[in-house]
Amino acid sequence: MAHPSDDHAALRRTAEIYARGADRRCKDDWREVLAEDVVIAGPGFTIAGREANLGSIDFLAQAFRATRHIVHAQGVEIAGDRAQGETVGTAEHRIAGADGAGDTLLCWAIRYQDEWRRDDGVWRFTRRDLIVDWEEVRPVHDVGGTVAAARMEKETP
């Protein structure tokens, strides 16, 4: 039997892999941490099933030049092969400026109300309810200038 601290670390890791998958546009990351019957819901949307949720990766790639999801804190309660808790973070979305205008950054202070199930020893999300506590929009300034901007263009799928 796994030690409780191992389970807590594994649950935290699911949130980190989910965030990395969103930012790298990596569907394999999401396949690793989403149960086949997962439901993800948020303001104005509910998506049921792992394969349907993978479409969110495509949406992120089309809607934003880049994103950065940061997991700040997590509190969980574990009962056997089920867990529930809250994951707190920040979601940053870089929006390309129109007609030569500078990019803007849409920042969300977020919380997920999460549920997990352990199948064959692997923790996966069965539900994620996204709560956006507030948002902030601000201009983006590339510190690296044109070199950094060109590199980002090459790295963005």
Short mmCIF file of N, CA and C in Angstrom, two decimals:
data_model
loop_
_atom_site.label_atom_id
_atom_site.label_comp_id
_atom_site.label_asym_id
_atom_site.label_seq_id
_atom_site.Cartn_x
_atom_site.Cartn_y
_atom_site.Cartn_z
N MET A 1 0.84 -1.18 0.00
CA MET A 1 0.00 0.00 0.00
C MET A 1 0.88 1.24 0.00
N ALA A 2 0.49 2.23 -0.79
CA ALA A 2 1.26 3.46 -0.89
C ALA A 2 1.15 4.26 0.40
N HIS A 3 2.22 4.92 0.73
CA HIS A 3 2.23 5.83 1.88
C HIS A 3 1.39 7.06 1.52
N PRO A 4 0.61 7.62 2.47
CA PRO A 4 -0.24 8.78 2.16
C PRO A 4 0.52 9.94 1.52
N SER A 5 1.75 10.18 1.95
CA SER A 5 2.51 11.28 1.34
C SER A 5 2.83 10.98 -0.12
N ASP A 6 2.99 9.70 -0.47
CA ASP A 6 3.20 9.33 -1.87
C ASP A 6 1.96 9.66 -2.69
N ASP A 7 0.78 9.38 -2.13
CA ASP A 7 -0.46 9.70 -2.82
C ASP A 7 -0.62 11.20 -3.00
N HIS A 8 -0.32 11.97 -1.97
CA HIS A 8 -0.41 13.43 -2.08
C HIS A 8 0.52 13.95 -3.17
N ALA A 9 1.73 13.42 -3.22
CA ALA A 9 2.68 13.84 -4.26
C ALA A 9 2.18 13.44 -5.64
N ALA A 10 1.60 12.26 -5.76
CA ALA A 10 1.09 11.79 -7.06
C ALA A 10 -0.09 12.66 -7.52
N LEU A 11 -0.95 13.06 -6.59
CA LEU A 11 -2.08 13.91 -6.94
C LEU A 11 -1.60 15.30 -7.37
N ARG A 12 -0.63 15.83 -6.66
CA ARG A 12 -0.04 17.13 -7.06
C ARG A 12 0.54 17.01 -8.46
N ARG A 13 1.21 15.89 -8.71
CA ARG A 13 1.85 15.67 -10.02
C ARG A 13 0.81 15.65 -11.14
N THR A 14 -0.40 15.13 -10.89
CA THR A 14 -1.42 15.14 -11.93
C THR A 14 -1.75 16.58 -12.35
N ALA A 15 -1.84 17.48 -11.37
CA ALA A 15 -2.13 18.88 -11.68
C ALA A 15 -0.97 19.52 -12.45
N GLU A 16 0.25 19.18 -12.09
CA GLU A 16 1.42 19.73 -12.79
C GLU A 16 1.51 19.21 -14.21
N ILE A 17 1.23 17.93 -14.42
CA ILE A 17 1.26 17.36 -15.77
C ILE A 17 0.14 17.97 -16.62
N TYR A 18 -1.03 18.15 -16.03
CA TYR A 18 -2.14 18.79 -16.73
C TYR A 18 -1.73 20.20 -17.19
N ALA A 19 -1.12 20.97 -16.29
CA ALA A 19 -0.68 22.34 -16.63
C ALA A 19 0.37 22.30 -17.73
N ARG A 20 1.35 21.41 -17.60
CA ARG A 20 2.39 21.29 -18.63
C ARG A 20 1.79 20.92 -19.98
N GLY A 21 0.84 20.01 -19.97
CA GLY A 21 0.19 19.61 -21.21
C GLY A 21 -0.51 20.76 -21.89
N ALA A 22 -1.18 21.60 -21.10
CA ALA A 22 -1.85 22.77 -21.67
C ALA A 22 -0.83 23.71 -22.30
N ASP A 23 0.26 23.96 -21.60
CA ASP A 23 1.25 24.93 -22.07
C ASP A 23 2.07 24.43 -23.25
N ARG A 24 2.35 23.16 -23.28
CA ARG A 24 3.14 22.57 -24.37
C ARG A 24 2.26 22.03 -25.49
N ARG A 25 0.95 22.14 -25.30
CA ARG A 25 -0.02 21.61 -26.27
C ARG A 25 0.20 20.11 -26.48
N CYS A 26 0.40 19.41 -25.38
CA CYS A 26 0.76 17.99 -25.40
C CYS A 26 -0.43 17.14 -24.95
N LYS A 27 -1.11 16.57 -25.90
CA LYS A 27 -2.27 15.72 -25.59
C LYS A 27 -1.86 14.46 -24.83
N ASP A 28 -0.65 13.97 -25.06
CA ASP A 28 -0.19 12.79 -24.32
C ASP A 28 -0.13 13.05 -22.83
N ASP A 29 0.25 14.26 -22.42
CA ASP A 29 0.25 14.61 -21.00
C ASP A 29 -1.16 14.48 -20.44
N TRP A 30 -2.14 15.02 -21.16
CA TRP A 30 -3.52 14.95 -20.67
C TRP A 30 -4.03 13.52 -20.67
N ARG A 31 -3.66 12.73 -21.67
CA ARG A 31 -4.08 11.32 -21.69
C ARG A 31 -3.55 10.59 -20.45
N GLU A 32 -2.39 11.00 -19.98
CA GLU A 32 -1.78 10.37 -18.80
C GLU A 32 -2.56 10.65 -17.53
N VAL A 33 -3.17 11.83 -17.42
CA VAL A 33 -3.78 12.23 -16.14
C VAL A 33 -5.30 12.34 -16.17
N LEU A 34 -5.93 12.17 -17.32
CA LEU A 34 -7.38 12.26 -17.40
C LEU A 34 -7.98 10.86 -17.53
N ALA A 35 -8.95 10.55 -16.68
CA ALA A 35 -9.68 9.29 -16.81
C ALA A 35 -10.51 9.34 -18.09
N GLU A 36 -10.81 8.18 -18.61
CA GLU A 36 -11.58 8.11 -19.86
C GLU A 36 -12.94 8.80 -19.71
N ASP A 37 -13.52 8.74 -18.51
CA ASP A 37 -14.85 9.32 -18.26
C ASP A 37 -14.79 10.69 -17.59
N VAL A 38 -13.68 11.38 -17.70
CA VAL A 38 -13.50 12.68 -17.04
C VAL A 38 -14.52 13.70 -17.53
N VAL A 39 -14.90 14.59 -16.61
CA VAL A 39 -15.73 15.75 -16.93
C VAL A 39 -14.96 16.98 -16.47
N ILE A 40 -14.77 17.92 -17.38
CA ILE A 40 -14.14 19.20 -17.03
C ILE A 40 -15.16 20.29 -17.32
N ALA A 41 -15.39 21.14 -16.32
CA ALA A 41 -16.39 22.20 -16.45
C ALA A 41 -15.80 23.51 -15.97
N GLY A 42 -16.33 24.59 -16.49
CA GLY A 42 -15.91 25.92 -16.08
C GLY A 42 -16.95 26.92 -16.51
N PRO A 43 -16.63 28.21 -16.42
CA PRO A 43 -17.60 29.24 -16.80
C PRO A 43 -18.05 29.06 -18.25
N GLY A 44 -19.28 28.64 -18.43
CA GLY A 44 -19.85 28.53 -19.77
C GLY A 44 -19.54 27.25 -20.53
N PHE A 45 -18.91 26.26 -19.90
CA PHE A 45 -18.63 25.02 -20.63
C PHE A 45 -18.62 23.81 -19.71
N THR A 46 -18.97 22.68 -20.27
CA THR A 46 -18.83 21.38 -19.65
C THR A 46 -18.46 20.41 -20.76
N ILE A 47 -17.35 19.69 -20.59
CA ILE A 47 -16.89 18.75 -21.60
C ILE A 47 -16.72 17.39 -20.93
N ALA A 48 -17.40 16.38 -21.48
CA ALA A 48 -17.37 15.04 -20.92
C ALA A 48 -16.53 14.11 -21.80
N GLY A 49 -15.68 13.32 -21.16
CA GLY A 49 -14.88 12.33 -21.85
C GLY A 49 -13.47 12.83 -22.15
N ARG A 50 -12.51 11.92 -22.04
CA ARG A 50 -11.11 12.29 -22.27
C ARG A 50 -10.89 12.80 -23.69
N GLU A 51 -11.35 12.04 -24.68
CA GLU A 51 -11.10 12.43 -26.07
C GLU A 51 -11.71 13.78 -26.40
N ALA A 52 -12.92 14.04 -25.91
CA ALA A 52 -13.55 15.35 -26.14
C ALA A 52 -12.74 16.47 -25.49
N ASN A 53 -12.22 16.21 -24.29
CA ASN A 53 -11.44 17.24 -23.59
C ASN A 53 -10.12 17.53 -24.29
N LEU A 54 -9.57 16.58 -25.01
CA LEU A 54 -8.32 16.83 -25.74
C LEU A 54 -8.48 17.95 -26.76
N GLY A 55 -9.70 18.20 -27.21
CA GLY A 55 -9.95 19.32 -28.12
C GLY A 55 -9.63 20.67 -27.51
N SER A 56 -9.62 20.75 -26.18
CA SER A 56 -9.25 22.00 -25.51
C SER A 56 -7.81 22.38 -25.81
N ILE A 57 -6.96 21.39 -26.01
CA ILE A 57 -5.56 21.65 -26.38
C ILE A 57 -5.52 22.40 -27.72
N ASP A 58 -6.33 21.94 -28.68
CA ASP A 58 -6.38 22.61 -29.98
C ASP A 58 -6.90 24.04 -29.84
N PHE A 59 -7.90 24.23 -28.99
CA PHE A 59 -8.43 25.57 -28.76
C PHE A 59 -7.35 26.50 -28.21
N LEU A 60 -6.59 26.02 -27.22
CA LEU A 60 -5.52 26.85 -26.65
C LEU A 60 -4.52 27.26 -27.72
N ALA A 61 -4.16 26.33 -28.59
CA ALA A 61 -3.18 26.62 -29.65
C ALA A 61 -3.71 27.67 -30.62
N GLN A 62 -5.00 27.64 -30.90
CA GLN A 62 -5.59 28.60 -31.84
C GLN A 62 -5.84 29.96 -31.20
N ALA A 63 -6.21 29.97 -29.94
CA ALA A 63 -6.64 31.21 -29.30
C ALA A 63 -5.51 32.06 -28.73
N PHE A 64 -4.39 31.41 -28.37
CA PHE A 64 -3.33 32.13 -27.65
C PHE A 64 -1.96 31.86 -28.25
N ARG A 65 -1.10 32.88 -28.23
CA ARG A 65 0.29 32.69 -28.67
C ARG A 65 1.03 31.76 -27.73
N ALA A 66 0.71 31.86 -26.46
CA ALA A 66 1.35 31.01 -25.46
C ALA A 66 0.49 31.04 -24.20
N THR A 67 0.67 30.04 -23.36
CA THR A 67 0.02 30.03 -22.05
C THR A 67 1.04 29.58 -21.02
N ARG A 68 0.76 29.93 -19.78
CA ARG A 68 1.55 29.43 -18.66
C ARG A 68 0.61 29.18 -17.50
N HIS A 69 0.51 27.93 -17.11
CA HIS A 69 -0.33 27.52 -15.98
C HIS A 69 0.59 27.15 -14.82
N ILE A 70 0.34 27.77 -13.68
CA ILE A 70 1.19 27.58 -12.51
C ILE A 70 0.33 27.00 -11.38
N VAL A 71 0.77 25.88 -10.83
CA VAL A 71 0.09 25.27 -9.70
C VAL A 71 0.73 25.84 -8.43
N HIS A 72 -0.07 26.52 -7.63
CA HIS A 72 0.44 27.15 -6.41
C HIS A 72 0.27 26.27 -5.18
N ALA A 73 -0.92 25.72 -5.01
CA ALA A 73 -1.21 24.97 -3.79
C ALA A 73 -2.28 23.93 -4.09
N GLN A 74 -2.31 22.92 -3.24
CA GLN A 74 -3.31 21.88 -3.41
C GLN A 74 -3.62 21.28 -2.04
N GLY A 75 -4.90 21.10 -1.78
CA GLY A 75 -5.34 20.40 -0.58
C GLY A 75 -6.23 19.25 -1.01
N VAL A 76 -5.98 18.05 -0.50
CA VAL A 76 -6.74 16.88 -0.92
C VAL A 76 -7.14 16.02 0.27
N GLU A 77 -8.21 15.28 0.08
CA GLU A 77 -8.65 14.25 1.02
C GLU A 77 -8.72 12.96 0.24
N ILE A 78 -8.10 11.91 0.77
CA ILE A 78 -8.02 10.63 0.09
C ILE A 78 -8.84 9.61 0.87
N ALA A 79 -9.67 8.86 0.14
CA ALA A 79 -10.47 7.78 0.73
C ALA A 79 -10.31 6.57 -0.17
N GLY A 80 -9.36 5.72 0.17
CA GLY A 80 -9.11 4.53 -0.65
C GLY A 80 -8.57 4.91 -2.01
N ASP A 81 -9.30 4.51 -3.05
CA ASP A 81 -8.89 4.79 -4.43
C ASP A 81 -9.61 5.99 -5.02
N ARG A 82 -10.14 6.84 -4.16
CA ARG A 82 -10.80 8.08 -4.58
C ARG A 82 -10.17 9.23 -3.80
N ALA A 83 -10.17 10.39 -4.43
CA ALA A 83 -9.68 11.58 -3.76
C ALA A 83 -10.46 12.78 -4.27
N GLN A 84 -10.50 13.80 -3.45
CA GLN A 84 -11.10 15.07 -3.86
C GLN A 84 -10.34 16.19 -3.20
N GLY A 85 -10.38 17.35 -3.83
CA GLY A 85 -9.66 18.48 -3.26
C GLY A 85 -9.72 19.70 -4.13
N GLU A 86 -8.89 20.65 -3.77
CA GLU A 86 -8.84 21.91 -4.49
C GLU A 86 -7.41 22.17 -4.93
N THR A 87 -7.25 22.57 -6.18
CA THR A 87 -5.96 22.96 -6.73
C THR A 87 -6.04 24.44 -7.07
N VAL A 88 -5.13 25.23 -6.51
CA VAL A 88 -5.12 26.69 -6.69
C VAL A 88 -3.96 27.04 -7.62
N GLY A 89 -4.22 27.95 -8.56
CA GLY A 89 -3.16 28.32 -9.48
C GLY A 89 -3.42 29.63 -10.20
N THR A 90 -2.57 29.88 -11.17
CA THR A 90 -2.68 31.02 -12.06
C THR A 90 -2.61 30.51 -13.48
N ALA A 91 -3.48 31.04 -14.34
CA ALA A 91 -3.45 30.70 -15.76
C ALA A 91 -3.21 31.98 -16.53
N GLU A 92 -2.09 32.02 -17.25
CA GLU A 92 -1.73 33.20 -18.05
C GLU A 92 -1.88 32.85 -19.53
N HIS A 93 -2.53 33.75 -20.27
CA HIS A 93 -2.82 33.52 -21.68
C HIS A 93 -2.31 34.71 -22.48
N ARG A 94 -1.34 34.48 -23.34
CA ARG A 94 -0.79 35.56 -24.17
C ARG A 94 -1.60 35.68 -25.45
N ILE A 95 -2.17 36.87 -25.65
CA ILE A 95 -3.03 37.15 -26.79
C ILE A 95 -2.28 38.05 -27.76
N ALA A 96 -2.21 37.60 -29.01
CA ALA A 96 -1.51 38.38 -30.04
C ALA A 96 -2.23 39.69 -30.29
N GLY A 97 -1.45 40.76 -30.40
CA GLY A 97 -2.02 42.06 -30.71
C GLY A 97 -2.46 42.13 -32.16
N ALA A 98 -3.52 42.85 -32.42
CA ALA A 98 -4.04 42.99 -33.77
C ALA A 98 -3.40 44.18 -34.47
N ASP A 99 -3.14 44.03 -35.76
CA ASP A 99 -2.63 45.12 -36.60
C ASP A 99 -1.41 45.81 -36.01
N GLY A 100 -0.44 45.02 -35.57
CA GLY A 100 0.81 45.57 -35.07
C GLY A 100 0.78 46.04 -33.64
N ALA A 101 -0.37 45.96 -33.00
CA ALA A 101 -0.44 46.34 -31.59
C ALA A 101 0.29 45.30 -30.76
N GLY A 102 0.77 45.69 -29.61
CA GLY A 102 1.48 44.77 -28.73
C GLY A 102 0.56 43.69 -28.17
N ASP A 103 1.16 42.59 -27.77
CA ASP A 103 0.41 41.50 -27.17
C ASP A 103 -0.11 41.90 -25.79
N THR A 104 -1.15 41.21 -25.35
CA THR A 104 -1.67 41.40 -24.01
C THR A 104 -1.65 40.06 -23.29
N LEU A 105 -1.66 40.14 -21.97
CA LEU A 105 -1.65 38.95 -21.14
C LEU A 105 -2.95 38.92 -20.33
N LEU A 106 -3.72 37.87 -20.52
CA LEU A 106 -4.93 37.63 -19.76
C LEU A 106 -4.56 36.68 -18.63
N CYS A 107 -4.62 37.16 -17.40
CA CYS A 107 -4.23 36.35 -16.23
C CYS A 107 -5.47 36.04 -15.40
N TRP A 108 -5.61 34.77 -15.08
CA TRP A 108 -6.72 34.32 -14.24
C TRP A 108 -6.19 33.77 -12.93
N ALA A 109 -6.78 34.19 -11.83
CA ALA A 109 -6.58 33.54 -10.53
C ALA A 109 -7.61 32.42 -10.50
N ILE A 110 -7.13 31.18 -10.46
CA ILE A 110 -8.04 30.04 -10.63
C ILE A 110 -7.99 29.06 -9.47
N ARG A 111 -9.08 28.32 -9.34
CA ARG A 111 -9.17 27.18 -8.43
C ARG A 111 -9.90 26.07 -9.17
N TYR A 112 -9.40 24.86 -9.05
CA TYR A 112 -10.11 23.69 -9.55
C TYR A 112 -10.65 22.91 -8.36
N GLN A 113 -11.92 22.54 -8.42
CA GLN A 113 -12.50 21.58 -7.49
C GLN A 113 -12.31 20.23 -8.18
N ASP A 114 -11.40 19.44 -7.67
CA ASP A 114 -10.95 18.23 -8.35
C ASP A 114 -11.46 16.96 -7.70
N GLU A 115 -11.64 15.94 -8.54
CA GLU A 115 -11.91 14.58 -8.09
C GLU A 115 -11.01 13.65 -8.88
N TRP A 116 -10.46 12.65 -8.18
CA TRP A 116 -9.55 11.69 -8.80
C TRP A 116 -10.02 10.26 -8.49
N ARG A 117 -9.56 9.35 -9.33
CA ARG A 117 -9.73 7.92 -9.08
C ARG A 117 -8.40 7.24 -9.38
N ARG A 118 -8.04 6.28 -8.54
CA ARG A 118 -6.82 5.51 -8.77
C ARG A 118 -7.23 4.22 -9.49
N ASP A 119 -6.76 4.07 -10.72
CA ASP A 119 -7.01 2.87 -11.52
C ASP A 119 -5.69 2.19 -11.78
N ASP A 120 -5.58 0.92 -11.41
CA ASP A 120 -4.34 0.16 -11.62
C ASP A 120 -3.12 0.90 -11.06
N GLY A 121 -3.31 1.54 -9.91
CA GLY A 121 -2.22 2.21 -9.24
C GLY A 121 -1.89 3.61 -9.74
N VAL A 122 -2.67 4.12 -10.71
CA VAL A 122 -2.39 5.44 -11.31
C VAL A 122 -3.56 6.38 -11.00
N TRP A 123 -3.24 7.56 -10.43
CA TRP A 123 -4.26 8.57 -10.14
C TRP A 123 -4.57 9.34 -11.42
N ARG A 124 -5.88 9.50 -11.68
CA ARG A 124 -6.34 10.29 -12.83
C ARG A 124 -7.54 11.15 -12.41
N PHE A 125 -7.64 12.31 -13.03
CA PHE A 125 -8.79 13.17 -12.79
C PHE A 125 -10.05 12.51 -13.33
N THR A 126 -11.12 12.55 -12.54
CA THR A 126 -12.44 12.16 -13.03
C THR A 126 -13.34 13.39 -13.19
N ARG A 127 -12.96 14.47 -12.51
CA ARG A 127 -13.71 15.72 -12.63
C ARG A 127 -12.81 16.88 -12.24
N ARG A 128 -12.95 17.98 -13.01
CA ARG A 128 -12.28 19.25 -12.68
C ARG A 128 -13.29 20.36 -12.92
N ASP A 129 -13.63 21.08 -11.88
CA ASP A 129 -14.52 22.23 -12.00
C ASP A 129 -13.68 23.48 -11.82
N LEU A 130 -13.57 24.26 -12.88
CA LEU A 130 -12.75 25.47 -12.89
C LEU A 130 -13.53 26.65 -12.34
N ILE A 131 -12.94 27.32 -11.37
CA ILE A 131 -13.49 28.56 -10.83
C ILE A 131 -12.47 29.65 -11.11
N VAL A 132 -12.91 30.72 -11.77
CA VAL A 132 -12.04 31.87 -12.02
C VAL A 132 -12.43 32.93 -10.99
N ASP A 133 -11.52 33.18 -10.05
CA ASP A 133 -11.81 34.15 -8.99
C ASP A 133 -11.74 35.59 -9.49
N TRP A 134 -10.77 35.89 -10.33
CA TRP A 134 -10.68 37.20 -10.96
C TRP A 134 -9.74 37.10 -12.15
N GLU A 135 -9.78 38.15 -12.96
CA GLU A 135 -8.87 38.20 -14.10
C GLU A 135 -8.24 39.58 -14.18
N GLU A 136 -7.12 39.59 -14.83
CA GLU A 136 -6.37 40.83 -15.03
C GLU A 136 -5.86 40.81 -16.46
N VAL A 137 -5.91 41.95 -17.14
CA VAL A 137 -5.37 42.07 -18.49
C VAL A 137 -4.31 43.16 -18.46
N ARG A 138 -3.15 42.84 -19.02
CA ARG A 138 -2.07 43.82 -19.03
C ARG A 138 -1.21 43.64 -20.27
N PRO A 139 -0.48 44.68 -20.65
CA PRO A 139 0.39 44.55 -21.83
C PRO A 139 1.58 43.64 -21.54
N VAL A 140 2.09 43.04 -22.61
CA VAL A 140 3.26 42.19 -22.52
C VAL A 140 4.45 42.94 -23.10
N HIS A 141 5.57 42.91 -22.41
CA HIS A 141 6.79 43.53 -22.89
C HIS A 141 7.86 42.46 -23.00
N ASP A 142 8.34 42.20 -24.21
CA ASP A 142 9.38 41.20 -24.42
C ASP A 142 10.72 41.77 -23.99
N VAL A 143 11.27 41.23 -22.94
CA VAL A 143 12.55 41.70 -22.42
C VAL A 143 13.66 41.43 -23.42
N GLY A 144 13.58 40.29 -24.10
CA GLY A 144 14.61 39.90 -25.06
C GLY A 144 14.50 40.59 -26.40
N GLY A 145 13.52 41.45 -26.59
CA GLY A 145 13.35 42.18 -27.84
C GLY A 145 12.99 41.28 -29.01
N THR A 146 13.45 41.65 -30.19
CA THR A 146 13.06 40.94 -31.40
C THR A 146 13.61 39.52 -31.44
N VAL A 147 14.76 39.27 -30.82
CA VAL A 147 15.32 37.92 -30.80
C VAL A 147 14.41 36.98 -30.02
N ALA A 148 13.96 37.40 -28.85
CA ALA A 148 13.07 36.56 -28.04
C ALA A 148 11.74 36.38 -28.74
N ALA A 149 11.21 37.42 -29.37
CA ALA A 149 9.95 37.31 -30.05
C ALA A 149 10.03 36.33 -31.23
N ALA A 150 11.14 36.38 -31.97
CA ALA A 150 11.33 35.46 -33.08
C ALA A 150 11.44 34.03 -32.58
N ARG A 151 12.13 33.83 -31.48
CA ARG A 151 12.28 32.48 -30.92
C ARG A 151 10.92 31.95 -30.47
N MET A 152 10.11 32.80 -29.86
CA MET A 152 8.78 32.37 -29.44
C MET A 152 7.93 31.99 -30.64
N GLU A 153 8.03 32.72 -31.73
CA GLU A 153 7.28 32.40 -32.93
C GLU A 153 7.65 31.01 -33.43
N LYS A 154 8.93 30.65 -33.37
CA LYS A 154 9.37 29.34 -33.83
C LYS A 154 8.90 28.24 -32.89
N GLU A 155 8.83 28.51 -31.60
CA GLU A 155 8.49 27.49 -30.62
C GLU A 155 6.99 27.30 -30.47
N THR A 156 6.19 28.27 -30.87
CA THR A 156 4.75 28.18 -30.72
C THR A 156 4.19 27.32 -31.84
N PRO A 157 3.44 26.26 -31.47
CA PRO A 157 2.89 25.37 -32.51
C PRO A 157 1.84 26.07 -33.36
#
